[in-house]
PDB file of C-alpha atoms in Angstrom:
ATOM      1  CA  PRO A 587     106.737  93.217 101.947  1.00 55.00           C
ATOM      2  CA  ARG A 588     106.294  96.287  99.781  1.00 58.00           C
ATOM      3  CA  ALA A 589     104.563  94.409  96.980  1.00 59.00           C
ATOM      4  CA  ARG A 590     101.564  92.181  97.553  1.00 64.00           C
ATOM      5  CA  VAL A 591      99.013  90.532  95.241  1.00 66.00           C
ATOM      6  CA  GLN A 592      95.458  90.885  96.534  1.00 75.00           C
ATOM      7  CA  PRO A 593      92.921  88.020  96.346  1.00 80.00           C
ATOM      8  CA  THR A 594      90.756  88.308  93.242  1.00 85.00           C
ATOM      9  CA  HIS A 595      87.648  86.528  91.963  1.00 88.00           C
ATOM     10  CA  ILE A 596      87.441  86.071  88.197  1.00 91.00           C
ATOM     11  CA  VAL A 597      84.409  84.853  86.216  1.00 95.00           C
ATOM     12  CA  ASN A 598      84.915  82.968  82.940  1.00 96.00           C
ATOM     13  CA  ALA A 599      82.167  81.484  80.751  1.00 97.00           C
ATOM     14  CA  ASN A 600      82.047  78.926  77.956  1.00 98.00           C
ATOM     15  CA  ALA A 601      79.218  77.329  75.943  1.00 98.00           C
ATOM     16  CA  ASP A 602      79.639  74.694  73.223  1.00 98.00           C
ATOM     17  CA  LEU A 603      77.178  73.190  70.772  1.00 98.00           C
ATOM     18  CA  MET A 604      77.917  69.912  68.997  1.00 97.00           C
ATOM     19  CA  ILE A 605      76.548  70.422  65.472  1.00 97.00           C
ATOM     20  CA  ASN A 606      77.306  66.869  64.374  1.00 96.00           C
ATOM     21  CA  GLU A 607      79.873  64.174  65.212  1.00 95.00           C
ATOM     22  CA  ARG A 608      82.676  66.163  63.586  1.00 97.00           C
ATOM     23  CA  ILE A 609      81.874  69.857  64.177  1.00 97.00           C
ATOM     24  CA  THR A 610      81.546  71.758  67.452  1.00 98.00           C
ATOM     25  CA  ALA A 611      80.943  75.522  67.734  1.00 98.00           C
ATOM     26  CA  GLY A 612      81.035  77.668  70.836  1.00 98.00           C
ATOM     27  CA  VAL A 613      81.372  81.063  72.483  1.00 98.00           C
ATOM     28  CA  TYR A 614      83.596  82.038  75.402  1.00 98.00           C
ATOM     29  CA  ALA A 615      84.458  84.958  77.660  1.00 97.00           C
ATOM     30  CA  THR A 616      87.305  85.370  80.123  1.00 96.00           C
ATOM     31  CA  ASN A 617      87.404  87.940  82.933  1.00 94.00           C
ATOM     32  CA  LEU A 618      83.708  88.530  82.215  1.00 93.00           C
ATOM     33  CA  PHE A 619      83.337  91.505  84.595  1.00 93.00           C
ATOM     34  CA  ASP A 620      86.618  93.067  83.363  1.00 93.00           C
ATOM     35  CA  ASN A 621      88.312  93.145  86.781  1.00 89.00           C
ATOM     36  CA  ARG A 622      91.610  95.038  86.809  1.00 86.00           C
ATOM     37  CA  TYR A 623      94.140  93.459  89.130  1.00 84.00           C
ATOM     38  CA  VAL A 624      97.835  92.800  89.610  1.00 82.00           C
ATOM     39  CA  SER A 625      98.672  89.248  88.555  1.00 80.00           C
ATOM     40  CA  VAL A 626     102.441  89.167  89.242  1.00 79.00           C
ATOM     41  CA  THR A 627     104.745  91.300  91.326  1.00 77.00           C
ATOM     42  CA  ASN A 628     108.434  91.134  92.179  1.00 75.00           C
ATOM     43  CA  ASP A 629     110.140  93.002  94.973  1.00 73.00           C
ATOM     44  CA  PHE A 630     113.783  93.977  94.640  1.00 75.00           C
ATOM     45  CA  PRO A 631     114.371  96.017  97.840  1.00 74.00           C
ATOM     46  CA  GLY A 632     115.993  99.360  97.237  1.00 74.00           C
ATOM     47  CA  VAL A 633     115.887  98.952  93.462  1.00 76.00           C
ATOM     48  CA  ILE A 634     112.501  98.413  91.821  1.00 74.00           C
ATOM     49  CA  ALA A 635     109.169  96.624  92.286  1.00 71.00           C
ATOM     50  CA  PRO A 636     107.812  95.771  88.802  1.00 79.00           C
ATOM     51  CA  ILE A 637     104.245  94.522  88.487  1.00 80.00           C
ATOM     52  CA  SER A 638     102.189  92.881  85.730  1.00 84.00           C
ATOM     53  CA  TYR A 639      98.478  93.356  85.275  1.00 86.00           C
ATOM     54  CA  ALA A 640      96.148  90.518  84.260  1.00 86.00           C
ATOM     55  CA  ASP A 641      94.565  90.404  80.819  1.00 90.00           C
ATOM     56  CA  PRO A 642      91.374  92.434  80.357  1.00 94.00           C
ATOM     57  CA  ARG A 643      88.037  90.915  79.306  1.00 96.00           C
ATOM     58  CA  MET A 644      88.268  88.752  76.204  1.00 96.00           C
ATOM     59  CA  TYR A 645      85.475  87.058  74.278  1.00 97.00           C
ATOM     60  CA  GLY A 646      85.081  85.216  71.017  1.00 98.00           C
ATOM     61  CA  VAL A 647      83.767  82.282  69.054  1.00 98.00           C
ATOM     62  CA  LYS A 648      85.439  78.981  68.287  1.00 97.00           C
ATOM     63  CA  VAL A 649      84.860  76.133  65.876  1.00 97.00           C
ATOM     64  CA  SER A 650      86.397  72.664  66.216  1.00 97.00           C
ATOM     65  CA  PHE A 651      86.646  69.990  63.540  1.00 97.00           C
ATOM     66  CA  ARG A 652      87.384  66.300  64.198  1.00 94.00           C
ATOM     67  CA  TYR A 653      88.830  64.114  61.506  1.00 91.00           C
TER      68      TYR A 653
END
């Protein structure tokens, strides 16, 4: 095939802290080492071979409330 997705190792991280019985706060990161790789490819012989790249590194905080 003309188009091929290579094996890739991705590191994600997550840490949560339960503040009390109703509130949890945390931090997260996806694609921690910011690997650039092809996530999806299609091969239409003789026409086109479009590809999609995976999302770059993302990080943030989160808060959860239980009621």
